[in-house]
Amino acid sequence: MAENTLTIRDNRTGKEVEFPIQSGTEGPPVVDIEKFYKEFGLFTLDPGFRSTASCKSRITFIDGEAGVLLYRGYPIEQLAEFSHFPEVCYLLLNGELPNEEQYTRFVNTVTNHTMLHEQILNFYKGYRRDAHPMAIMVGVVGALSAFYHDSLDVHDLRHREVSAFRLISKIPTIAAASYKYSIGQPFIYPDNERSYVENFLYMLFSVPSAKFKMSPVLVRAMEQILILHADHEQNASTSTVRLAGSSQANPFAAASAGIGALWGPAHGGANEAVLDMLAEIRSVDRVPEYIMRAKNPQDPFRLMGFGHRVYKNYDPRARILKKAAHEVLAELGRGNDPIFKLALELEKIAQEDDYFVKRKLYPNVDFYSGIIQSAIGIPNNMFTVIFAVARMVGWVSQWKEMIEAGEGIGRPRQLYVGAPSREYLFMSERK
Ligand code: CMC
């Protein structure tokens, strides 16, 4: 019996088959069950993929028990402290940190693609003014394939590169325009003299009639938010992008599918839900009541920004953002911000409570990101849009990796539990 194998025996027939165990560079090994059906005529059942690796990847690693997150091997804490967002984009896309010359070239290319085809701005005007900006994002990003159809051959390296740059360069412009449209202000064209992050904030907040100014502390906090959200291995939206892209759909369509998956409150929409929850709780003395509700299995209420599918420890991103929230609020002279105080109190009580301790429920990335964004002046309904701006590079990197690995179309199987095969019932025979 080979050492690096797992033997599975079908007790019905006595058949035994060895399956190879593959080790990665980090994390638990995996059993390769590609031939499982061929050998046994059985599928495996794993709803929600709690035990299933859907692909091999070199991009991001999470150790959920230890609270570790690495992009291409680099700890998130170091990237958040020392790097700029475009550097992280380069790293995720190419596997290595750029040298000076590579960085300059990369930033120049990203900067040169920030404008949108003018016709896209007309596309926005078809939306209602009160549309959720994520609804606009899903539509506009999907529609990019109608405007940039010169680079849609997913098998052509150059086309993949051009589409990748277009998505990463234009997503802040698209996001800012979604916001401007929803508040009835004129679209702001990108200013390519500014850095990626400052330019994004400029397009969000400037108006033609006033000079735009923002503290570097706030710009850096936004940069950290983008770095921390840039990738997170095979989460729901990334898996969606990979699966949509596996049909060889163009990357704009696949990215739009990812935005749809990100929107939900169990994923990217949680940052919006955290601030809604804090606004509902309102004061520190009501915290125990909401903790009780979160613990009650009959009550659908959950502590938003708490718990994670993978992290069973403090989310390392939340720790960085908690510090950034302190810095931003101090910079704005709002060290006593009541919502921040409420969040700190909620975290403290939850971390002392047996229910949360036993289930290893800690603050996740969304718990503090909304507080920072709100302090910067970003409205709640834009939080998930900011997440999408940051995650675009992760989606693109994962999509490229999937296409370049030649994985073929994804096609999960199922355990069918519906009606067995039966004859058609004519209307007169139905009860
Ligand atoms: N509040 C109260 N109880 C919770 C919470 C919570 N936020 N999260 C999990 N639990 C309970 C859950 O009810 C279950 O209890 P029991 O064992 O008694 O049935 C136990 O903890 C285990 O939870 P689970 O459902 O197995 O956890 P999961 O891995 O399926 O869900 C989650 C993870 C993120 C969907 C969930 O924790 C949640 O809904 N959190 C709130 C929403 C949120 O903050 N989402 C953002 C995730 S981070 C951003 C991102 O990466 O997209």
Short mmCIF file of C-alpha atoms and ligand atoms in Angstrom, two decimals:
data_model
loop_
_atom_site.label_atom_id
_atom_site.label_comp_id
_atom_site.label_asym_id
_atom_site.label_seq_id
_atom_site.Cartn_x
_atom_site.Cartn_y
_atom_site.Cartn_z
CA MET A 1 0.00 0.00 0.00
CA ALA A 2 1.59 3.32 -1.09
CA GLU A 3 2.35 5.76 1.71
CA ASN A 4 0.81 8.86 0.23
CA THR A 5 -2.56 7.37 -0.48
CA LEU A 6 -5.92 6.98 1.13
CA THR A 7 -7.60 3.62 0.70
CA ILE A 8 -11.36 3.62 0.45
CA ARG A 9 -13.31 0.41 0.76
CA ASP A 10 -16.87 0.00 -0.47
CA ASN A 11 -18.42 -2.20 2.21
CA ARG A 12 -21.20 -3.24 -0.16
CA THR A 13 -18.83 -4.91 -2.62
CA GLY A 14 -15.53 -5.17 -0.74
CA LYS A 15 -13.77 -3.23 -3.51
CA GLU A 16 -10.79 -1.22 -2.24
CA VAL A 17 -9.16 1.62 -4.16
CA GLU A 18 -6.14 3.75 -3.27
CA PHE A 19 -6.42 7.45 -3.95
CA PRO A 20 -3.33 9.66 -4.07
CA ILE A 21 -2.82 12.28 -1.34
CA GLN A 22 -1.34 15.51 -2.67
CA SER A 23 0.47 18.00 -0.47
CA GLY A 24 0.52 21.72 -1.10
CA THR A 25 3.17 24.16 0.12
CA GLU A 26 0.97 25.14 3.10
CA GLY A 27 -2.24 23.82 4.61
CA PRO A 28 -3.77 20.35 4.88
CA PRO A 29 -3.08 17.85 2.08
CA VAL A 30 -5.90 16.81 -0.21
CA VAL A 31 -7.14 13.44 -1.44
CA ASP A 32 -7.32 13.40 -5.21
CA ILE A 33 -10.73 11.83 -5.96
CA GLU A 34 -10.91 12.69 -9.64
CA LYS A 35 -11.30 8.99 -10.49
CA PHE A 36 -13.73 8.28 -7.63
CA TYR A 37 -16.81 7.94 -9.83
CA LYS A 38 -14.95 5.84 -12.39
CA GLU A 39 -13.80 3.45 -9.66
CA PHE A 40 -16.93 3.20 -7.52
CA GLY A 41 -19.81 4.62 -9.58
CA LEU A 42 -20.45 6.97 -6.66
CA PHE A 43 -20.37 10.75 -6.36
CA THR A 44 -19.22 12.49 -3.18
CA LEU A 45 -21.60 14.85 -1.37
CA ASP A 46 -20.22 18.05 0.17
CA PRO A 47 -22.77 20.88 0.10
CA GLY A 48 -21.09 24.24 0.61
CA PHE A 49 -17.69 22.67 -0.19
CA ARG A 50 -16.65 22.42 3.46
CA SER A 51 -14.21 19.60 2.68
CA THR A 52 -13.58 20.05 -1.00
CA ALA A 53 -10.76 21.85 -2.78
CA SER A 54 -12.18 22.98 -6.12
CA CYS A 55 -8.83 23.75 -7.72
CA LYS A 56 -5.08 24.07 -7.25
CA SER A 57 -4.01 27.67 -6.75
CA ARG A 58 -0.76 29.57 -6.20
CA ILE A 59 -2.36 32.89 -5.30
CA THR A 60 -3.67 33.13 -1.74
CA PHE A 61 -3.39 30.97 1.35
CA ILE A 62 -5.54 31.13 4.49
CA ASP A 63 -4.96 29.24 7.72
CA GLY A 64 -8.32 29.82 9.34
CA GLU A 65 -7.40 28.18 12.66
CA ALA A 66 -4.27 30.31 13.10
CA GLY A 67 -5.73 33.50 11.57
CA VAL A 68 -3.13 33.69 8.79
CA LEU A 69 -3.61 35.22 5.34
CA LEU A 70 -0.86 35.22 2.68
CA TYR A 71 -0.89 36.71 -0.82
CA ARG A 72 1.65 34.80 -2.92
CA GLY A 73 3.35 33.84 0.35
CA TYR A 74 3.54 37.35 1.83
CA PRO A 75 1.71 37.96 5.15
CA ILE A 76 -1.21 40.36 4.83
CA GLU A 77 0.05 42.38 7.81
CA GLN A 78 3.29 43.25 5.97
CA LEU A 79 1.54 44.07 2.72
CA ALA A 80 -0.99 46.29 4.52
CA GLU A 81 1.80 48.14 6.30
CA PHE A 82 4.43 48.52 3.58
CA SER A 83 2.88 48.24 0.14
CA HIS A 84 0.68 50.25 -2.18
CA PHE A 85 -2.44 48.77 -3.73
CA PRO A 86 -1.03 48.63 -7.32
CA GLU A 87 1.97 46.73 -5.94
CA VAL A 88 -0.41 44.17 -4.44
CA CYS A 89 -2.26 44.00 -7.78
CA TYR A 90 1.01 43.25 -9.55
CA LEU A 91 1.87 40.63 -6.95
CA LEU A 92 -1.48 38.85 -7.20
CA LEU A 93 -1.43 38.89 -11.01
CA ASN A 94 2.21 37.96 -11.56
CA GLY A 95 3.30 36.05 -8.47
CA GLU A 96 6.17 38.34 -7.43
CA LEU A 97 6.51 41.85 -6.05
CA PRO A 98 7.54 44.23 -8.84
CA ASN A 99 10.98 45.86 -9.01
CA GLU A 100 11.05 49.60 -9.60
CA GLU A 101 10.98 49.40 -13.39
CA GLN A 102 8.20 46.78 -13.45
CA TYR A 103 6.19 48.83 -10.99
CA THR A 104 6.49 52.05 -12.98
CA ARG A 105 5.45 50.28 -16.18
CA PHE A 106 2.51 48.56 -14.43
CA VAL A 107 1.24 51.78 -12.82
CA ASN A 108 1.56 53.63 -16.16
CA THR A 109 -0.49 50.98 -17.95
CA VAL A 110 -3.16 50.88 -15.23
CA THR A 111 -3.32 54.68 -15.23
CA ASN A 112 -3.67 54.85 -19.02
CA HIS A 113 -6.81 52.72 -18.94
CA THR A 114 -8.82 54.57 -16.29
CA MET A 115 -11.23 56.29 -18.70
CA LEU A 116 -14.48 54.66 -19.77
CA HIS A 117 -15.78 54.50 -23.32
CA GLU A 118 -17.97 57.62 -23.45
CA GLN A 119 -20.97 55.55 -24.53
CA ILE A 120 -20.83 53.68 -21.20
CA LEU A 121 -21.77 56.88 -19.39
CA ASN A 122 -25.01 56.91 -21.39
CA PHE A 123 -25.61 53.34 -20.28
CA TYR A 124 -25.86 54.55 -16.65
CA LYS A 125 -28.73 56.81 -17.58
CA GLY A 126 -30.99 53.80 -18.16
CA TYR A 127 -30.99 53.07 -14.42
CA ARG A 128 -33.37 54.57 -11.91
CA ARG A 129 -31.63 57.16 -9.74
CA ASP A 130 -32.51 55.18 -6.61
CA ALA A 131 -30.96 51.94 -7.94
CA HIS A 132 -28.59 50.23 -5.51
CA PRO A 133 -25.04 50.95 -6.78
CA MET A 134 -24.32 47.18 -6.74
CA ALA A 135 -27.20 46.69 -9.21
CA ILE A 136 -25.54 49.23 -11.48
CA MET A 137 -22.15 47.54 -11.01
CA VAL A 138 -23.47 44.10 -12.02
CA GLY A 139 -24.92 45.61 -15.21
CA VAL A 140 -22.10 47.95 -16.20
CA VAL A 141 -19.28 45.46 -15.62
CA GLY A 142 -21.16 42.81 -17.63
CA ALA A 143 -21.78 45.39 -20.35
CA LEU A 144 -18.05 46.11 -20.74
CA SER A 145 -17.88 43.09 -23.04
CA ALA A 146 -20.14 45.00 -25.43
CA PHE A 147 -17.76 47.96 -25.45
CA TYR A 148 -14.38 46.20 -25.47
CA HIS A 149 -15.05 43.25 -27.75
CA ASP A 150 -11.63 43.58 -29.36
CA SER A 151 -10.03 41.55 -26.53
CA LEU A 152 -12.46 38.76 -25.69
CA ASP A 153 -10.52 35.72 -26.92
CA VAL A 154 -9.77 34.02 -23.61
CA HIS A 155 -7.18 31.77 -25.29
CA ASP A 156 -5.10 34.71 -26.47
CA LEU A 157 -2.51 35.82 -23.90
CA ARG A 158 -2.52 39.43 -25.14
CA HIS A 159 -6.34 39.59 -25.00
CA ARG A 160 -6.29 38.26 -21.45
CA GLU A 161 -3.73 40.89 -20.46
CA VAL A 162 -5.65 43.76 -22.05
CA SER A 163 -8.93 42.67 -20.42
CA ALA A 164 -7.18 42.31 -17.05
CA PHE A 165 -5.82 45.85 -17.26
CA ARG A 166 -9.16 47.20 -18.40
CA LEU A 167 -11.00 45.63 -15.47
CA ILE A 168 -8.48 46.73 -12.83
CA SER A 169 -8.06 50.23 -14.26
CA LYS A 170 -11.69 51.00 -14.93
CA ILE A 171 -13.39 49.49 -11.88
CA PRO A 172 -12.81 52.60 -9.68
CA THR A 173 -14.19 54.82 -12.47
CA ILE A 174 -17.23 52.55 -12.85
CA ALA A 175 -17.82 52.43 -9.09
CA ALA A 176 -17.49 56.19 -8.67
CA ALA A 177 -19.87 56.79 -11.58
CA SER A 178 -22.44 54.43 -9.98
CA TYR A 179 -22.29 56.57 -6.86
CA LYS A 180 -22.38 59.91 -8.68
CA TYR A 181 -25.37 58.76 -10.71
CA SER A 182 -27.26 57.63 -7.61
CA ILE A 183 -26.85 61.02 -5.93
CA GLY A 184 -27.49 63.08 -9.04
CA GLN A 185 -24.04 64.62 -9.30
CA PRO A 186 -22.03 64.90 -12.53
CA PHE A 187 -19.65 62.08 -13.41
CA ILE A 188 -16.04 62.97 -12.61
CA TYR A 189 -13.39 61.92 -15.13
CA PRO A 190 -10.27 60.30 -13.71
CA ASP A 191 -7.28 62.52 -12.97
CA ASN A 192 -4.26 60.48 -14.00
CA GLU A 193 -1.85 62.68 -12.03
CA ARG A 194 -3.21 61.05 -8.88
CA SER A 195 -2.44 57.64 -7.41
CA TYR A 196 -4.91 54.77 -7.96
CA VAL A 197 -6.50 55.18 -4.53
CA GLU A 198 -6.52 58.97 -4.42
CA ASN A 199 -7.95 59.08 -7.92
CA PHE A 200 -10.78 56.77 -6.80
CA LEU A 201 -11.61 59.00 -3.83
CA TYR A 202 -11.35 62.05 -6.10
CA MET A 203 -13.88 60.57 -8.54
CA LEU A 204 -16.18 59.71 -5.64
CA PHE A 205 -16.08 62.99 -3.78
CA SER A 206 -15.03 65.87 -6.00
CA VAL A 207 -17.49 68.19 -7.68
CA PRO A 208 -16.67 70.55 -10.55
CA SER A 209 -17.37 73.60 -8.38
CA ALA A 210 -14.97 72.92 -5.48
CA LYS A 211 -11.38 71.90 -4.93
CA PHE A 212 -10.91 68.31 -3.78
CA LYS A 213 -8.81 67.74 -0.67
CA MET A 214 -8.46 64.66 1.51
CA SER A 215 -6.14 63.88 4.39
CA PRO A 216 -3.37 61.38 3.54
CA VAL A 217 -4.43 59.39 6.65
CA LEU A 218 -7.84 58.79 5.08
CA VAL A 219 -6.34 57.96 1.68
CA ARG A 220 -3.99 55.44 3.31
CA ALA A 221 -6.88 53.87 5.26
CA MET A 222 -8.77 53.39 2.00
CA GLU A 223 -5.62 51.92 0.44
CA GLN A 224 -5.43 49.43 3.32
CA ILE A 225 -9.08 48.49 2.84
CA LEU A 226 -8.36 47.76 -0.83
CA ILE A 227 -5.23 45.73 -0.01
CA LEU A 228 -7.04 43.66 2.63
CA HIS A 229 -9.97 42.85 0.35
CA ALA A 230 -7.92 42.14 -2.80
CA ASP A 231 -8.15 38.35 -2.66
CA HIS A 232 -9.34 35.61 -0.34
CA GLU A 233 -8.83 32.32 -2.18
CA GLN A 234 -11.89 30.28 -3.19
CA ASN A 235 -14.69 32.29 -1.51
CA ALA A 236 -18.21 32.43 -2.99
CA SER A 237 -17.61 35.26 -5.46
CA THR A 238 -14.20 34.00 -6.60
CA SER A 239 -15.57 30.49 -7.07
CA THR A 240 -18.39 32.06 -9.07
CA VAL A 241 -15.91 33.91 -11.29
CA ARG A 242 -13.91 30.73 -11.85
CA LEU A 243 -17.00 28.67 -12.61
CA ALA A 244 -18.50 31.28 -14.96
CA GLY A 245 -15.09 31.71 -16.62
CA SER A 246 -14.63 27.95 -16.95
CA SER A 247 -17.25 27.96 -19.71
CA GLN A 248 -14.84 30.31 -21.55
CA ALA A 249 -17.23 33.20 -21.06
CA ASN A 250 -15.39 36.50 -21.40
CA PRO A 251 -13.80 37.97 -18.24
CA PHE A 252 -16.22 40.92 -18.07
CA ALA A 253 -19.17 38.50 -17.90
CA ALA A 254 -17.36 36.36 -15.32
CA ALA A 255 -16.49 39.43 -13.20
CA SER A 256 -20.11 40.56 -13.34
CA ALA A 257 -21.18 37.14 -12.01
CA GLY A 258 -18.66 37.62 -9.19
CA ILE A 259 -20.16 40.98 -8.31
CA GLY A 260 -23.58 39.33 -8.07
CA ALA A 261 -22.24 36.69 -5.66
CA LEU A 262 -20.42 39.30 -3.59
CA TRP A 263 -23.58 41.33 -3.05
CA GLY A 264 -25.20 39.01 -0.49
CA PRO A 265 -25.13 39.83 3.24
CA ALA A 266 -23.37 36.54 4.05
CA HIS A 267 -20.43 37.68 1.85
CA GLY A 268 -19.51 41.22 0.72
CA GLY A 269 -22.82 42.75 1.76
CA ALA A 270 -21.98 42.18 5.42
CA ASN A 271 -20.10 45.48 5.78
CA GLU A 272 -23.29 47.36 4.91
CA ALA A 273 -25.24 45.12 7.29
CA VAL A 274 -22.79 45.86 10.15
CA LEU A 275 -23.49 49.57 10.08
CA ASP A 276 -27.22 48.99 9.72
CA MET A 277 -26.99 46.72 12.78
CA LEU A 278 -24.98 49.26 14.81
CA ALA A 279 -27.48 51.98 13.89
CA GLU A 280 -30.31 49.69 15.04
CA ILE A 281 -28.61 48.85 18.35
CA ARG A 282 -27.98 52.59 18.84
CA SER A 283 -26.52 52.57 22.36
CA VAL A 284 -24.14 50.52 24.51
CA ASP A 285 -26.88 49.64 27.03
CA ARG A 286 -28.81 47.78 24.30
CA VAL A 287 -25.83 45.53 23.43
CA PRO A 288 -26.81 42.69 25.86
CA GLU A 289 -30.29 42.51 24.29
CA TYR A 290 -28.79 42.04 20.81
CA ILE A 291 -26.22 39.54 22.06
CA MET A 292 -29.16 37.52 23.48
CA ARG A 293 -30.94 37.72 20.13
CA ALA A 294 -27.82 36.58 18.23
CA LYS A 295 -27.60 33.55 20.50
CA ASN A 296 -31.23 32.55 20.13
CA PRO A 297 -31.57 29.84 17.45
CA GLN A 298 -35.25 30.81 16.93
CA ASP A 299 -34.26 34.39 16.06
CA PRO A 300 -32.81 34.94 12.55
CA PHE A 301 -30.72 37.86 13.86
CA ARG A 302 -26.94 37.28 13.66
CA LEU A 303 -24.16 39.53 14.76
CA MET A 304 -23.08 40.94 11.43
CA GLY A 305 -19.32 41.19 11.00
CA PHE A 306 -18.85 38.17 13.27
CA GLY A 307 -17.93 34.65 12.27
CA HIS A 308 -16.35 33.33 9.13
CA ARG A 309 -16.58 30.22 7.01
CA VAL A 310 -12.80 29.75 7.20
CA TYR A 311 -11.44 31.84 10.10
CA LYS A 312 -12.00 30.19 13.44
CA ASN A 313 -9.76 32.82 15.01
CA TYR A 314 -9.48 36.62 14.84
CA ASP A 315 -9.58 37.60 11.15
CA PRO A 316 -6.13 39.19 10.61
CA ARG A 317 -7.76 41.79 8.36
CA ALA A 318 -10.09 42.89 11.17
CA ARG A 319 -7.13 43.52 13.47
CA ILE A 320 -5.50 45.83 10.91
CA LEU A 321 -8.75 47.68 10.27
CA LYS A 322 -9.48 48.13 13.97
CA LYS A 323 -6.17 50.04 14.23
CA ALA A 324 -6.93 51.98 11.04
CA ALA A 325 -10.36 52.94 12.45
CA HIS A 326 -8.65 54.42 15.52
CA GLU A 327 -6.29 56.43 13.27
CA VAL A 328 -8.99 57.71 10.93
CA LEU A 329 -11.30 58.79 13.75
CA ALA A 330 -8.42 60.49 15.61
CA GLU A 331 -7.46 62.32 12.39
CA LEU A 332 -11.05 63.55 12.06
CA GLY A 333 -11.17 64.59 15.73
CA ARG A 334 -13.83 61.94 16.39
CA GLY A 335 -11.98 59.73 18.85
CA ASN A 336 -15.23 59.40 20.83
CA ASP A 337 -17.37 58.39 17.89
CA PRO A 338 -20.44 56.66 19.43
CA ILE A 339 -20.77 54.03 16.69
CA PHE A 340 -17.09 53.04 17.06
CA LYS A 341 -17.51 52.85 20.83
CA LEU A 342 -20.55 50.67 20.33
CA ALA A 343 -18.60 48.36 18.00
CA LEU A 344 -15.75 48.04 20.51
CA GLU A 345 -18.22 47.23 23.27
CA LEU A 346 -20.00 44.66 21.14
CA GLU A 347 -16.70 42.98 20.31
CA LYS A 348 -15.68 42.98 23.98
CA ILE A 349 -18.92 41.45 25.23
CA ALA A 350 -19.08 38.89 22.42
CA GLN A 351 -15.52 37.80 23.07
CA GLU A 352 -16.30 37.15 26.73
CA ASP A 353 -19.53 35.29 25.97
CA ASP A 354 -19.43 31.49 25.99
CA TYR A 355 -21.64 31.18 22.91
CA PHE A 356 -19.19 33.11 20.72
CA VAL A 357 -16.05 31.71 22.39
CA LYS A 358 -17.18 28.08 21.97
CA ARG A 359 -18.11 28.59 18.32
CA LYS A 360 -14.91 30.55 17.64
CA LEU A 361 -16.85 33.55 16.37
CA TYR A 362 -14.51 36.55 16.06
CA PRO A 363 -14.84 39.88 14.25
CA ASN A 364 -14.27 39.50 10.51
CA VAL A 365 -12.98 42.03 7.98
CA ASP A 366 -16.39 43.66 7.67
CA PHE A 367 -16.74 44.57 11.31
CA TYR A 368 -14.50 47.66 11.19
CA SER A 369 -14.30 48.41 7.47
CA GLY A 370 -17.73 50.06 7.40
CA ILE A 371 -16.83 52.33 10.31
CA ILE A 372 -13.76 53.59 8.44
CA GLN A 373 -15.61 54.02 5.18
CA SER A 374 -18.41 55.85 6.90
CA ALA A 375 -15.89 58.21 8.55
CA ILE A 376 -14.35 58.88 5.13
CA GLY A 377 -17.84 59.90 3.95
CA ILE A 378 -18.83 56.81 1.98
CA PRO A 379 -22.53 55.93 2.35
CA ASN A 380 -23.51 52.44 3.54
CA ASN A 381 -24.85 51.30 0.18
CA MET A 382 -21.41 51.88 -1.38
CA PHE A 383 -19.48 49.61 1.01
CA THR A 384 -19.97 46.45 -1.04
CA VAL A 385 -19.07 48.41 -4.16
CA ILE A 386 -15.73 49.32 -2.54
CA PHE A 387 -15.26 45.61 -1.77
CA ALA A 388 -15.88 44.83 -5.46
CA VAL A 389 -13.31 47.46 -6.51
CA ALA A 390 -10.71 45.82 -4.26
CA ARG A 391 -11.62 42.24 -5.17
CA MET A 392 -11.51 42.81 -8.93
CA VAL A 393 -7.78 42.08 -9.03
CA GLY A 394 -8.32 38.85 -7.08
CA TRP A 395 -11.07 37.74 -9.46
CA VAL A 396 -8.94 38.57 -12.50
CA SER A 397 -5.88 36.77 -11.09
CA GLN A 398 -7.93 33.69 -10.25
CA TRP A 399 -9.67 33.73 -13.63
CA LYS A 400 -6.29 33.96 -15.44
CA GLU A 401 -4.90 31.13 -13.33
CA MET A 402 -7.91 28.96 -14.10
CA ILE A 403 -7.77 29.59 -17.87
CA GLU A 404 -3.97 29.11 -17.98
CA ALA A 405 -4.23 25.80 -16.08
CA GLY A 406 -6.59 24.55 -18.82
CA GLU A 407 -8.99 23.22 -16.20
CA GLY A 408 -11.99 22.84 -18.51
CA ILE A 409 -15.61 23.56 -17.66
CA GLY A 410 -16.67 23.17 -14.02
CA ARG A 411 -19.63 20.86 -13.55
CA PRO A 412 -20.58 19.81 -10.00
CA ARG A 413 -22.79 16.75 -9.62
CA GLN A 414 -25.70 16.29 -7.21
CA LEU A 415 -27.60 13.83 -5.07
CA TYR A 416 -31.02 13.87 -6.69
CA VAL A 417 -33.82 13.59 -4.10
CA GLY A 418 -36.77 14.69 -6.25
CA ALA A 419 -39.60 12.65 -7.75
CA PRO A 420 -38.50 9.39 -9.38
CA SER A 421 -39.12 8.85 -13.08
CA ARG A 422 -42.88 8.90 -13.81
CA GLU A 423 -45.38 9.18 -16.68
CA TYR A 424 -46.80 12.53 -17.84
CA LEU A 425 -50.15 13.33 -16.20
CA PHE A 426 -52.83 14.82 -18.42
CA MET A 427 -54.67 17.84 -16.99
CA SER A 428 -57.89 15.84 -16.53
CA GLU A 429 -56.02 13.28 -14.41
CA ARG A 430 -54.41 15.81 -12.02
CA LYS A 431 -55.89 16.35 -8.55
N1 CMC B 1 -23.96 35.55 14.99
C1 CMC B 1 -24.49 34.59 15.77
N2 CMC B 1 -24.25 33.27 15.61
C2 CMC B 1 -23.46 32.91 14.60
C3 CMC B 1 -22.87 33.86 13.74
C4 CMC B 1 -23.14 35.22 13.97
N3 CMC B 1 -22.61 36.16 13.17
N4 CMC B 1 -22.10 33.22 12.82
C5 CMC B 1 -22.22 31.91 13.10
N5 CMC B 1 -23.03 31.73 14.18
C6 CMC B 1 -23.36 30.45 14.82
C7 CMC B 1 -24.27 29.60 13.94
O1 CMC B 1 -25.61 29.89 14.20
C8 CMC B 1 -23.87 28.21 14.36
O2 CMC B 1 -24.47 27.95 15.60
P1 CMC B 1 -24.92 26.42 15.98
O3 CMC B 1 -23.64 25.62 15.98
O4 CMC B 1 -25.54 26.55 17.32
O5 CMC B 1 -25.86 26.00 14.91
C9 CMC B 1 -22.37 28.34 14.60
O6 CMC B 1 -22.15 29.72 14.94
C10 CMC B 1 -21.52 27.96 13.43
O7 CMC B 1 -21.87 28.79 12.35
P2 CMC B 1 -21.96 28.31 10.86
O8 CMC B 1 -23.30 28.64 10.32
O9 CMC B 1 -21.42 26.93 10.67
O10 CMC B 1 -20.91 29.27 10.20
P3 CMC B 1 -20.69 29.33 8.68
O11 CMC B 1 -19.27 29.01 8.49
O12 CMC B 1 -21.69 28.57 7.92
O13 CMC B 1 -21.05 30.85 8.37
C11 CMC B 1 -20.90 33.12 8.09
C12 CMC B 1 -20.13 31.82 8.25
C13 CMC B 1 -19.89 34.21 7.71
C14 CMC B 1 -21.93 33.03 6.92
C15 CMC B 1 -21.62 33.44 9.40
O14 CMC B 1 -20.68 33.49 10.44
C16 CMC B 1 -22.41 34.73 9.34
O15 CMC B 1 -23.54 34.73 8.87
N6 CMC B 1 -21.83 35.87 9.82
C17 CMC B 1 -22.47 37.13 9.76
C18 CMC B 1 -22.33 37.68 8.36
C19 CMC B 1 -20.94 38.18 8.08
O16 CMC B 1 -20.35 38.90 8.87
N7 CMC B 1 -20.44 37.84 6.88
C20 CMC B 1 -19.13 38.29 6.42
C21 CMC B 1 -18.15 37.20 6.22
S1 CMC B 1 -16.50 37.86 6.04
C22 CMC B 1 -16.50 38.66 4.54
C23 CMC B 1 -16.22 37.81 3.41
O17 CMC B 1 -15.15 37.13 3.39
O18 CMC B 1 -17.03 37.83 2.48
#
